[in-house]
PDB file of C-alpha atoms in Angstrom:
ATOM      1  CA  UNK H  22      17.959 -44.715 -37.371  1.00  0.00           C
ATOM      2  CA  UNK H  23      18.898 -47.724 -35.783  1.00  0.00           C
ATOM      3  CA  UNK H  24      22.029 -48.370 -33.579  1.00  0.00           C
ATOM      4  CA  UNK H  25      23.359 -50.542 -37.005  1.00  0.00           C
ATOM      5  CA  UNK H  26      23.369 -47.085 -38.756  1.00  0.00           C
ATOM      6  CA  UNK H  27      25.253 -45.510 -36.223  1.00  0.00           C
ATOM      7  CA  UNK H  28      28.027 -48.130 -35.804  1.00  0.00           C
ATOM      8  CA  UNK H  29      28.492 -47.384 -39.798  1.00  0.00           C
ATOM      9  CA  UNK H  30      28.645 -43.503 -39.120  1.00  0.00           C
ATOM     10  CA  UNK H  31      31.863 -44.214 -36.639  1.00  0.00           C
ATOM     11  CA  UNK H  32      33.051 -46.548 -39.216  1.00  0.00           C
ATOM     12  CA  UNK H  33      33.096 -43.592 -42.202  1.00  0.00           C
ATOM     13  CA  UNK H  34      35.169 -41.386 -39.642  1.00  0.00           C
ATOM     14  CA  UNK H  35      37.454 -43.989 -38.763  1.00  0.00           C
ATOM     15  CA  UNK H  36      38.323 -45.074 -42.343  1.00  0.00           C
ATOM     16  CA  UNK H  37      37.676 -42.331 -44.355  1.00  0.00           C
ATOM     17  CA  UNK H  38      39.675 -39.173 -44.344  1.00  0.00           C
ATOM     18  CA  UNK H  39      37.879 -37.506 -47.359  1.00  0.00           C
ATOM     19  CA  UNK H  40      34.805 -37.772 -45.340  1.00  0.00           C
ATOM     20  CA  UNK H  41      36.233 -36.458 -41.997  1.00  0.00           C
ATOM     21  CA  UNK H  42      37.563 -33.399 -43.945  1.00  0.00           C
ATOM     22  CA  UNK H  43      34.036 -32.707 -45.241  1.00  0.00           C
ATOM     23  CA  UNK H  44      32.917 -32.785 -41.487  1.00  0.00           C
ATOM     24  CA  UNK H  45      35.805 -30.438 -40.742  1.00  0.00           C
ATOM     25  CA  UNK H  46      33.590 -27.535 -42.900  1.00  0.00           C
ATOM     26  CA  UNK H  47      30.922 -27.141 -41.276  1.00  0.00           C
ATOM     27  CA  UNK H  48      31.127 -23.863 -38.818  1.00  0.00           C
ATOM     28  CA  UNK H  49      28.196 -24.754 -36.355  1.00  0.00           C
ATOM     29  CA  UNK H  50      25.969 -27.417 -35.029  1.00  0.00           C
ATOM     30  CA  UNK H  51      23.295 -27.011 -37.625  1.00  0.00           C
ATOM     31  CA  UNK H  52      26.139 -26.874 -40.692  1.00  0.00           C
ATOM     32  CA  UNK H  53      27.277 -30.262 -38.895  1.00  0.00           C
ATOM     33  CA  UNK H  54      23.696 -31.668 -39.080  1.00  0.00           C
ATOM     34  CA  UNK H  55      23.118 -30.295 -42.768  1.00  0.00           C
ATOM     35  CA  UNK H  56      26.366 -32.088 -43.390  1.00  0.00           C
ATOM     36  CA  UNK H  57      25.727 -35.440 -41.773  1.00  0.00           C
ATOM     37  CA  UNK H  58      22.142 -35.726 -43.566  1.00  0.00           C
ATOM     38  CA  UNK H  59      24.022 -34.783 -47.087  1.00  0.00           C
ATOM     39  CA  UNK H  60      26.452 -37.687 -46.443  1.00  0.00           C
ATOM     40  CA  UNK H  61      23.310 -40.107 -45.938  1.00  0.00           C
ATOM     41  CA  UNK H  62      23.149 -40.379 -42.071  1.00  0.00           C
ATOM     42  CA  UNK H  63      20.401 -39.008 -39.732  1.00  0.00           C
ATOM     43  CA  UNK H  64      21.866 -40.289 -36.797  1.00  0.00           C
ATOM     44  CA  UNK H  65      21.187 -38.572 -33.347  1.00  0.00           C
ATOM     45  CA  UNK H  66      23.460 -37.798 -31.177  1.00  0.00           C
ATOM     46  CA  UNK H  67      22.218 -40.461 -28.564  1.00  0.00           C
ATOM     47  CA  UNK H  68      23.202 -42.965 -31.196  1.00  0.00           C
ATOM     48  CA  UNK H  69      26.729 -42.009 -31.876  1.00  0.00           C
ATOM     49  CA  UNK H  70      27.285 -41.967 -28.264  1.00  0.00           C
ATOM     50  CA  UNK H  71      25.978 -45.169 -27.608  1.00  0.00           C
ATOM     51  CA  UNK H  72      28.126 -46.548 -30.646  1.00  0.00           C
ATOM     52  CA  UNK H  73      31.283 -44.975 -29.213  1.00  0.00           C
ATOM     53  CA  UNK H  74      30.806 -46.434 -25.967  1.00  0.00           C
ATOM     54  CA  UNK H  75      29.794 -49.771 -27.323  1.00  0.00           C
ATOM     55  CA  UNK H  76      32.877 -49.791 -29.425  1.00  0.00           C
ATOM     56  CA  UNK H  77      35.008 -48.797 -26.991  1.00  0.00           C
ATOM     57  CA  UNK H  78      33.863 -51.852 -24.826  1.00  0.00           C
ATOM     58  CA  UNK H  79      34.094 -54.260 -27.272  1.00  0.00           C
ATOM     59  CA  UNK H  80      37.784 -53.053 -27.757  1.00  0.00           C
ATOM     60  CA  UNK H  81      40.728 -56.013 -27.876  1.00  0.00           C
ATOM     61  CA  UNK H  82      43.263 -53.939 -26.343  1.00  0.00           C
ATOM     62  CA  UNK H  83      43.863 -50.847 -24.942  1.00  0.00           C
ATOM     63  CA  UNK H  84      45.251 -48.937 -27.821  1.00  0.00           C
ATOM     64  CA  UNK H  85      42.374 -49.748 -29.470  1.00  0.00           C
ATOM     65  CA  UNK H  86      39.833 -48.627 -26.919  1.00  0.00           C
ATOM     66  CA  UNK H  87      42.102 -45.350 -27.127  1.00  0.00           C
ATOM     67  CA  UNK H  88      41.753 -44.881 -30.571  1.00  0.00           C
ATOM     68  CA  UNK H  89      38.079 -44.901 -30.485  1.00  0.00           C
ATOM     69  CA  UNK H  90      37.908 -42.968 -27.379  1.00  0.00           C
ATOM     70  CA  UNK H  91      40.049 -40.150 -29.157  1.00  0.00           C
ATOM     71  CA  UNK H  92      37.927 -40.635 -32.329  1.00  0.00           C
ATOM     72  CA  UNK H  93      34.333 -39.704 -29.953  1.00  0.00           C
ATOM     73  CA  UNK H  94      36.469 -36.517 -28.698  1.00  0.00           C
ATOM     74  CA  UNK H  95      37.215 -35.610 -32.575  1.00  0.00           C
ATOM     75  CA  UNK H  96      33.158 -35.816 -32.773  1.00  0.00           C
ATOM     76  CA  UNK H  97      31.918 -33.726 -30.545  1.00  0.00           C
ATOM     77  CA  UNK H  98      34.626 -31.599 -31.173  1.00  0.00           C
ATOM     78  CA  UNK H  99      33.496 -31.074 -34.807  1.00  0.00           C
ATOM     79  CA  UNK H 100      29.815 -32.039 -34.333  1.00  0.00           C
ATOM     80  CA  UNK H 101      30.354 -28.675 -31.792  1.00  0.00           C
ATOM     81  CA  UNK H 102      28.219 -31.076 -29.302  1.00  0.00           C
ATOM     82  CA  UNK H 103      28.407 -29.921 -25.693  1.00  0.00           C
ATOM     83  CA  UNK H 104      29.915 -33.095 -23.287  1.00  0.00           C
ATOM     84  CA  UNK H 105      26.981 -32.375 -21.091  1.00  0.00           C
ATOM     85  CA  UNK H 106      24.849 -33.293 -23.443  1.00  0.00           C
ATOM     86  CA  UNK H 107      22.250 -30.741 -22.193  1.00  0.00           C
ATOM     87  CA  UNK H 108      19.461 -30.369 -24.994  1.00  0.00           C
ATOM     88  CA  UNK H 109      18.865 -26.902 -24.044  1.00  0.00           C
ATOM     89  CA  UNK H 110      22.693 -25.708 -24.517  1.00  0.00           C
ATOM     90  CA  UNK H 111      22.523 -27.293 -28.379  1.00  0.00           C
ATOM     91  CA  UNK H 112      19.083 -24.931 -28.663  1.00  0.00           C
ATOM     92  CA  UNK H 113      20.847 -21.664 -28.005  1.00  0.00           C
ATOM     93  CA  UNK H 114      18.650 -21.244 -24.686  1.00  0.00           C
ATOM     94  CA  UNK H 115      22.504 -20.933 -22.165  1.00  0.00           C
TER      95      UNK H 115
END
């Protein structure tokens, strides 16, 4: 999947409350990934994180950058992603 699709995912998160509500229902990482696929997204964590960083850098003001940063924090929370980005942590090999 391209970065264009990752940006589309971030836009959906930002603009579609019902979409976000559906993602909230995921109880664990696997459920979250299945919910994303059901919504038509097959983005990787790296692509999503890159899109958040790019959007934050492109922000026209501090308020917009802060909003994007908060959305990234929301994503990491509901996706059950580790802030370390450690693949081993996501596989249950801790």
